[in-house]
PDB file of C-alpha atoms in Angstrom:
ATOM      1  CA  MET A  11      -0.566   0.395   0.121  1.00  0.00           C
ATOM      2  CA  VAL A  12       1.768   3.112  -0.659  1.00  0.00           C
ATOM      3  CA  LEU A  13       0.207   6.657  -0.182  1.00  0.00           C
ATOM      4  CA  ASN A  14       0.758   9.737  -2.167  1.00  0.00           C
ATOM      5  CA  ALA A  15       3.663  11.374  -0.794  1.00  0.00           C
ATOM      6  CA  ARG A  16       4.136  14.867   0.472  1.00  0.00           C
ATOM      7  CA  LEU A  17       0.655  16.116  -1.550  1.00  0.00           C
ATOM      8  CA  ASP A  18       1.495  20.251  -1.859  1.00  0.00           C
ATOM      9  CA  HIS A  19      -2.068  21.955  -1.852  1.00  0.00           C
ATOM     10  CA  ARG A  20      -0.472  24.703  -4.142  1.00  0.00           C
ATOM     11  CA  ASP A  21      -0.024  21.953  -7.093  1.00  0.00           C
ATOM     12  CA  PRO A  22      -3.360  22.907  -9.266  1.00  0.00           C
ATOM     13  CA  LEU A  23      -3.625  19.102  -9.655  1.00  0.00           C
ATOM     14  CA  VAL A  24      -4.220  18.601  -6.040  1.00  0.00           C
ATOM     15  CA  PHE A  25      -7.498  18.898  -4.587  1.00  0.00           C
ATOM     16  CA  ASP A  26      -9.150  19.273  -1.405  1.00  0.00           C
ATOM     17  CA  THR A  27     -11.572  17.113   0.171  1.00  0.00           C
ATOM     18  CA  HIS A  28     -11.892  18.550   3.423  1.00  0.00           C
ATOM     19  CA  GLU A  29     -15.657  19.308   2.683  1.00  0.00           C
ATOM     20  CA  LEU A  30     -16.938  16.772   1.980  1.00  0.00           C
ATOM     21  CA  GLY A  31     -16.052  15.238   4.605  1.00  0.00           C
ATOM     22  CA  ARG A  32     -16.580  11.012   5.138  1.00  0.00           C
ATOM     23  CA  ARG A  33     -20.431  11.358   4.676  1.00  0.00           C
ATOM     24  CA  PRO A  34     -20.981   8.850   2.291  1.00  0.00           C
ATOM     25  CA  GLY A  35     -23.263  10.576  -0.648  1.00  0.00           C
ATOM     26  CA  ALA A  36     -21.996  13.870  -0.165  1.00  0.00           C
ATOM     27  CA  LEU A  37     -20.939  15.523  -3.662  1.00  0.00           C
ATOM     28  CA  GLN A  38     -18.914  17.878  -4.803  1.00  0.00           C
ATOM     29  CA  ARG A  39     -18.879  19.693  -9.048  1.00  0.00           C
ATOM     30  CA  LEU A  40     -15.432  21.628  -9.373  1.00  0.00           C
ATOM     31  CA  THR A  41     -14.376  23.320 -12.675  1.00  0.00           C
ATOM     32  CA  ARG A  42     -10.477  24.169 -12.686  1.00  0.00           C
ATOM     33  CA  THR A  43      -8.354  24.827 -15.836  1.00  0.00           C
ATOM     34  CA  VAL A  44      -5.035  24.007 -14.929  1.00  0.00           C
ATOM     35  CA  ASP A  45      -2.163  24.026 -17.227  1.00  0.00           C
ATOM     36  CA  ALA A  46      -0.324  21.012 -18.729  1.00  0.00           C
ATOM     37  CA  PRO A  47       2.211  19.430 -17.003  1.00  0.00           C
ATOM     38  CA  LYS A  48       5.274  18.260 -19.001  1.00  0.00           C
ATOM     39  CA  ASP A  49       5.197  15.106 -21.443  1.00  0.00           C
ATOM     40  CA  LEU A  50       1.306  14.825 -21.339  1.00  0.00           C
ATOM     41  CA  GLY A  51       0.589  12.775 -24.206  1.00  0.00           C
ATOM     42  CA  LEU A  52       1.674   9.918 -25.952  1.00  0.00           C
ATOM     43  CA  GLN A  53       5.678  11.077 -26.572  1.00  0.00           C
ATOM     44  CA  GLY A  54       6.691  11.633 -29.942  1.00  0.00           C
ATOM     45  CA  VAL A  55       3.727  10.872 -31.219  1.00  0.00           C
ATOM     46  CA  ILE A  56       0.977  13.822 -29.923  1.00  0.00           C
ATOM     47  CA  GLY A  57       0.117  14.865 -26.944  1.00  0.00           C
ATOM     48  CA  VAL A  58      -0.720  18.673 -25.048  1.00  0.00           C
ATOM     49  CA  PRO A  59       2.118  21.051 -25.272  1.00  0.00           C
ATOM     50  CA  GLU A  60       3.195  21.556 -21.459  1.00  0.00           C
ATOM     51  CA  GLY A  61       1.944  24.437 -20.193  1.00  0.00           C
ATOM     52  CA  ALA A  62      -1.249  24.791 -22.672  1.00  0.00           C
ATOM     53  CA  PRO A  63      -4.530  24.650 -20.885  1.00  0.00           C
ATOM     54  CA  VAL A  64      -6.520  21.838 -19.914  1.00  0.00           C
ATOM     55  CA  GLU A  65     -10.238  22.385 -18.603  1.00  0.00           C
ATOM     56  CA  LEU A  66     -11.400  20.010 -16.203  1.00  0.00           C
ATOM     57  CA  GLU A  67     -14.972  19.387 -14.884  1.00  0.00           C
ATOM     58  CA  LEU A  68     -14.875  17.161 -11.791  1.00  0.00           C
ATOM     59  CA  ARG A  69     -17.546  15.385  -9.460  1.00  0.00           C
ATOM     60  CA  LEU A  70     -16.141  14.395  -6.437  1.00  0.00           C
ATOM     61  CA  GLU A  71     -18.022  12.095  -4.277  1.00  0.00           C
ATOM     62  CA  SER A  72     -17.754  10.566  -1.075  1.00  0.00           C
ATOM     63  CA  VAL A  73     -17.955   6.608  -0.325  1.00  0.00           C
ATOM     64  CA  MET A  74     -17.785   4.190   2.367  1.00  0.00           C
ATOM     65  CA  GLU A  75     -14.304   3.386   0.633  1.00  0.00           C
ATOM     66  CA  GLY A  76     -13.122   7.063   0.247  1.00  0.00           C
ATOM     67  CA  VAL A  77     -13.213   9.399  -2.337  1.00  0.00           C
ATOM     68  CA  LEU A  78     -15.255   8.747  -6.084  1.00  0.00           C
ATOM     69  CA  VAL A  79     -13.441  10.869  -8.757  1.00  0.00           C
ATOM     70  CA  THR A  80     -15.412  11.264 -11.998  1.00  0.00           C
ATOM     71  CA  GLY A  81     -14.429  13.861 -14.651  1.00  0.00           C
ATOM     72  CA  THR A  82     -13.687  15.268 -17.944  1.00  0.00           C
ATOM     73  CA  ALA A  83     -10.989  17.063 -19.525  1.00  0.00           C
ATOM     74  CA  ARG A  84     -10.427  19.136 -22.585  1.00  0.00           C
ATOM     75  CA  ALA A  85      -7.620  20.688 -24.543  1.00  0.00           C
ATOM     76  CA  GLU A  86      -5.688  20.736 -27.540  1.00  0.00           C
ATOM     77  CA  ALA A  87      -3.574  18.601 -28.423  1.00  0.00           C
ATOM     78  CA  GLU A  88      -0.622  18.513 -31.035  1.00  0.00           C
ATOM     79  CA  GLY A  89       1.323  16.120 -33.239  1.00  0.00           C
ATOM     80  CA  GLU A  90       2.056  15.151 -36.946  1.00  0.00           C
ATOM     81  CA  CYS A  91       0.406  12.745 -39.064  1.00  0.00           C
ATOM     82  CA  VAL A  92       1.891   9.771 -39.598  1.00  0.00           C
ATOM     83  CA  ARG A  93       1.199   9.348 -43.347  1.00  0.00           C
ATOM     84  CA  CYS A  94       2.300  12.771 -44.356  1.00  0.00           C
ATOM     85  CA  LEU A  95       4.271  14.008 -41.726  1.00  0.00           C
ATOM     86  CA  GLU A  96       2.818  17.144 -41.373  1.00  0.00           C
ATOM     87  CA  PRO A  97       1.766  19.292 -38.474  1.00  0.00           C
ATOM     88  CA  LEU A  98      -1.675  18.838 -37.115  1.00  0.00           C
ATOM     89  CA  GLU A  99      -3.629  19.754 -34.066  1.00  0.00           C
ATOM     90  CA  GLN A 100      -6.945  18.242 -32.269  1.00  0.00           C
ATOM     91  CA  GLN A 101      -9.674  19.021 -29.718  1.00  0.00           C
ATOM     92  CA  LEU A 102      -9.417  16.074 -26.952  1.00  0.00           C
ATOM     93  CA  GLU A 103     -11.935  14.961 -24.465  1.00  0.00           C
ATOM     94  CA  ALA A 104     -10.758  12.393 -21.705  1.00  0.00           C
ATOM     95  CA  ASP A 105     -13.160  10.847 -19.810  1.00  0.00           C
ATOM     96  CA  PHE A 106     -12.061   9.022 -16.276  1.00  0.00           C
ATOM     97  CA  GLN A 107     -12.958   7.619 -13.093  1.00  0.00           C
ATOM     98  CA  GLU A 108     -11.423   6.492 -10.309  1.00  0.00           C
ATOM     99  CA  LEU A 109     -11.527   5.752  -6.727  1.00  0.00           C
ATOM    100  CA  PHE A 110      -9.347   7.470  -4.158  1.00  0.00           C
ATOM    101  CA  SER A 111      -9.602   5.418  -0.630  1.00  0.00           C
ATOM    102  CA  TYR A 112      -9.067   6.157   3.053  1.00  0.00           C
ATOM    103  CA  PRO A 113      -5.623   5.046   4.162  1.00  0.00           C
ATOM    104  CA  ASP A 114      -7.878   3.466   7.356  1.00  0.00           C
ATOM    105  CA  ALA A 115     -10.806   2.606   5.658  1.00  0.00           C
ATOM    106  CA  ASP A 116     -11.006  -1.544   5.824  1.00  0.00           C
ATOM    107  CA  ASP A 117     -12.622  -3.509   3.167  1.00  0.00           C
ATOM    108  CA  ARG A 118     -16.347  -3.579   4.514  1.00  0.00           C
ATOM    109  CA  GLY A 119     -18.568  -3.483   1.103  1.00  0.00           C
ATOM    110  CA  ARG A 120     -16.399  -4.023  -1.150  1.00  0.00           C
ATOM    111  CA  PRO A 121     -16.413  -7.276  -3.598  1.00  0.00           C
ATOM    112  CA  VAL A 122     -14.427 -10.150  -3.276  1.00  0.00           C
ATOM    113  CA  ALA A 123     -12.265 -11.533  -6.067  1.00  0.00           C
ATOM    114  CA  GLU A 124     -13.028 -15.239  -6.869  1.00  0.00           C
ATOM    115  CA  PRO A 125      -9.883 -17.669  -7.133  1.00  0.00           C
ATOM    116  CA  GLY A 126      -8.490 -16.632 -10.558  1.00  0.00           C
ATOM    117  CA  ASP A 127     -10.065 -13.151 -10.522  1.00  0.00           C
ATOM    118  CA  ASP A 128      -7.652 -10.750 -11.495  1.00  0.00           C
ATOM    119  CA  ALA A 129      -7.994  -8.769  -8.077  1.00  0.00           C
ATOM    120  CA  GLU A 130      -6.510  -5.177  -8.197  1.00  0.00           C
ATOM    121  CA  ASP A 131      -2.890  -4.819  -6.422  1.00  0.00           C
ATOM    122  CA  ASP A 132      -3.158  -2.452  -3.179  1.00  0.00           C
ATOM    123  CA  GLU A 133       0.326  -0.880  -4.650  1.00  0.00           C
ATOM    124  CA  ASP A 134      -1.935   0.479  -7.933  1.00  0.00           C
ATOM    125  CA  ARG A 135      -4.506   2.020  -5.547  1.00  0.00           C
ATOM    126  CA  LEU A 136      -4.799   5.607  -5.167  1.00  0.00           C
ATOM    127  CA  PHE A 137      -5.267   6.979  -1.788  1.00  0.00           C
ATOM    128  CA  VAL A 138      -6.954  10.462   0.109  1.00  0.00           C
ATOM    129  CA  GLU A 139      -3.810  12.004   1.967  1.00  0.00           C
ATOM    130  CA  ASP A 140      -4.595  14.603   4.905  1.00  0.00           C
ATOM    131  CA  GLY A 141      -7.900  15.667   3.204  1.00  0.00           C
ATOM    132  CA  LEU A 142      -6.122  16.043  -0.230  1.00  0.00           C
ATOM    133  CA  ILE A 143      -5.972  14.037  -3.687  1.00  0.00           C
ATOM    134  CA  ALA A 144      -3.681  14.061  -6.559  1.00  0.00           C
ATOM    135  CA  LEU A 145      -4.894  13.854 -10.474  1.00  0.00           C
ATOM    136  CA  GLU A 146      -1.637  13.825 -12.030  1.00  0.00           C
ATOM    137  CA  SER A 147      -1.409  10.302 -12.692  1.00  0.00           C
ATOM    138  CA  VAL A 148      -5.136  10.042 -13.255  1.00  0.00           C
ATOM    139  CA  LEU A 149      -5.446  12.814 -15.679  1.00  0.00           C
ATOM    140  CA  ARG A 150      -1.724  11.537 -17.449  1.00  0.00           C
ATOM    141  CA  ASP A 151      -3.671   7.548 -18.079  1.00  0.00           C
ATOM    142  CA  ALA A 152      -7.018   9.101 -19.282  1.00  0.00           C
ATOM    143  CA  VAL A 153      -5.454  11.504 -21.795  1.00  0.00           C
ATOM    144  CA  VAL A 154      -3.041   8.687 -23.217  1.00  0.00           C
ATOM    145  CA  LEU A 155      -5.934   6.556 -23.653  1.00  0.00           C
ATOM    146  CA  ALA A 156      -7.823   9.101 -25.678  1.00  0.00           C
ATOM    147  CA  LEU A 157      -5.260   9.997 -28.214  1.00  0.00           C
ATOM    148  CA  PRO A 158      -5.004   7.737 -31.091  1.00  0.00           C
ATOM    149  CA  MET A 159      -1.714   6.051 -31.724  1.00  0.00           C
ATOM    150  CA  GLN A 160      -1.569   6.875 -35.326  1.00  0.00           C
ATOM    151  CA  PRO A 161      -2.995  10.474 -35.990  1.00  0.00           C
ATOM    152  CA  VAL A 162      -3.717  11.505 -38.954  1.00  0.00           C
ATOM    153  CA  CYS A 163      -4.396  15.251 -40.566  1.00  0.00           C
ATOM    154  CA  ARG A 164      -7.532  13.801 -42.388  1.00  0.00           C
ATOM    155  CA  GLU A 165      -9.047  10.568 -42.616  1.00  0.00           C
ATOM    156  CA  ASP A 166      -8.781  10.233 -46.233  1.00  0.00           C
ATOM    157  CA  CYS A 167      -4.958  11.375 -46.003  1.00  0.00           C
ATOM    158  CA  PRO A 168      -2.569  10.116 -49.234  1.00  0.00           C
ATOM    159  CA  GLY A 169       0.411  10.230 -47.166  1.00  0.00           C
ATOM    160  CA  LEU A 170       3.718  10.685 -49.276  1.00  0.00           C
ATOM    161  CA  CYS A 171       5.101   9.821 -52.673  1.00  0.00           C
ATOM    162  CA  SER A 172       7.081   6.165 -51.638  1.00  0.00           C
ATOM    163  CA  VAL A 173       9.507   7.222 -54.868  1.00  0.00           C
ATOM    164  CA  CYS A 174      10.484  11.323 -54.469  1.00  0.00           C
ATOM    165  CA  GLY A 175       8.894  12.042 -50.766  1.00  0.00           C
ATOM    166  CA  ALA A 176       6.151  14.475 -52.129  1.00  0.00           C
ATOM    167  CA  ARG A 177       3.065  15.348 -50.106  1.00  0.00           C
ATOM    168  CA  LEU A 178       0.338  13.357 -52.456  1.00  0.00           C
ATOM    169  CA  ALA A 179      -2.142  15.938 -51.236  1.00  0.00           C
ATOM    170  CA  ASP A 180      -0.932  18.869 -52.934  1.00  0.00           C
ATOM    171  CA  ASP A 181      -0.728  16.970 -56.531  1.00  0.00           C
ATOM    172  CA  PRO A 182      -3.507  14.332 -56.768  1.00  0.00           C
ATOM    173  CA  ASP A 183      -2.194  13.154 -60.393  1.00  0.00           C
ATOM    174  CA  HIS A 184       1.559  13.079 -58.609  1.00  0.00           C
ATOM    175  CA  HIS A 185       2.889   9.766 -60.247  1.00  0.00           C
ATOM    176  CA  HIS A 186       6.122   8.190 -61.939  1.00  0.00           C
ATOM    177  CA  ASP A 187       6.305   5.545 -64.749  1.00  0.00           C
ATOM    178  CA  ALA A 188       7.457   2.551 -63.339  1.00  0.00           C
ATOM    179  CA  VAL A 189       9.992   0.342 -64.877  1.00  0.00           C
ATOM    180  CA  ASP A 190      10.236  -3.373 -63.828  1.00  0.00           C
ATOM    181  CA  ILE A 191      13.743  -3.787 -63.522  1.00  0.00           C
ATOM    182  CA  ARG A 192      13.326  -7.582 -65.195  1.00  0.00           C
ATOM    183  CA  TRP A 193      12.497  -5.629 -68.545  1.00  0.00           C
ATOM    184  CA  ALA A 194      15.882  -3.702 -68.149  1.00  0.00           C
ATOM    185  CA  ALA A 195      18.061  -5.461 -69.651  1.00  0.00           C
ATOM    186  CA  LEU A 196      15.828  -6.279 -72.650  1.00  0.00           C
ATOM    187  CA  GLN A 197      15.487  -2.817 -72.754  1.00  0.00           C
ATOM    188  CA  GLY A 198      19.303  -1.847 -72.863  1.00  0.00           C
ATOM    189  CA  LEU A 199      19.716  -4.938 -75.824  1.00  0.00           C
ATOM    190  CA  ALA A 200      16.810  -3.694 -77.989  1.00  0.00           C
ATOM    191  CA  GLY A 201      18.232  -0.206 -77.842  1.00  0.00           C
ATOM    192  CA  SER A 202      21.714  -1.851 -78.873  1.00  0.00           C
ATOM    193  CA  LEU A 203      20.138  -2.707 -82.010  1.00  0.00           C
ATOM    194  CA  GLU A 204      18.027   0.029 -83.106  1.00  0.00           C
ATOM    195  CA  ASP A 205      21.550   2.145 -82.939  1.00  0.00           C
ATOM    196  CA  GLY A 206      22.906  -0.644 -85.208  1.00  0.00           C
ATOM    197  CA  GLU A 207      20.501  -0.631 -87.326  1.00  0.00           C
ATOM    198  CA  LYS A 208      20.868   3.177 -87.887  1.00  0.00           C
ATOM    199  CA  ASP A 209      24.381   2.858 -88.363  1.00  0.00           C
ATOM    200  CA  GLU A 210      23.772   0.545 -90.958  1.00  0.00           C
ATOM    201  CA  MET A 211      21.605   2.858 -92.850  1.00  0.00           C
ATOM    202  CA  SER A 212      23.359   5.573 -92.130  1.00  0.00           C
ATOM    203  CA  GLY A 213      26.542   3.886 -93.835  1.00  0.00           C
ATOM    204  CA  ASP A 214      28.527   4.396 -90.872  1.00  0.00           C
ATOM    205  CA  GLY A 215      28.547   0.489 -89.526  1.00  0.00           C
ATOM    206  CA  PRO A 216      31.723  -1.603 -90.414  1.00  0.00           C
ATOM    207  CA  GLU A 217      30.011  -3.984 -93.414  1.00  0.00           C
ATOM    208  CA  SER A 218      29.776  -0.182 -95.173  1.00  0.00           C
ATOM    209  CA  ALA A 219      33.173   0.383 -94.351  1.00  0.00           C
ATOM    210  CA  ASP A 220      34.519  -3.134 -95.865  1.00  0.00           C
ATOM    211  CA  ALA A 221      32.512  -2.633 -99.086  1.00  0.00           C
ATOM    212  CA  ALA A 222      33.960   0.695 -99.798  1.00  0.00           C
ATOM    213  CA  GLU A 223      37.627  -0.723 -99.400  1.00  0.00           C
ATOM    214  CA  LYS A 224      36.842  -3.056-101.873  1.00  0.00           C
ATOM    215  CA  GLN A 225      35.351  -0.869-104.243  1.00  0.00           C
ATOM    216  CA  GLU A 226      38.776   1.632-103.893  1.00  0.00           C
ATOM    217  CA  LYS A 227      40.794  -1.870-104.419  1.00  0.00           C
TER     218      LYS A 227
END
């Protein structure tokens, strides 16, 4: 069982639950705009820039075991299209729900896991510490789940030309004449034959030279 360490009430993602008390059913609604913490999102893919505004709508409810937090986070994420590599912006909306347990609460009323079930490990649980709860880890998990693993600037983005790297959306008719390497040698041979025929017709070939020499004799 790991408690939140030294929570700072000045942290914008730390919330005070003292008004709820320990009265099951007590409810508190909060709206807050905070600065995005560093590395909020999928690193190197898409995320909310550090310091960008994140709007939080929260519902804090007191239950027997602790404080149940239900919320929605809204922000603007920035990233790069995986197809054409152009910068993109995307509106983010991430929903989450998490139970923060009281450190001294017992497990009465909690369902008992059946043998073989994957019961939640105590080390993964979050706790209320001195009436405070920290939402940063919850927010990070929610944002990662809400963001696309392969963001695109538009659903039908054609990407880049595999030959020259040109952005196909800028030139829909862009193409290259494909040459089958299996026929390249034959094309070279055909070119040599054509050159030989031209030499014969112009009289510059080796046979024309021999004929001219015989005539002189």
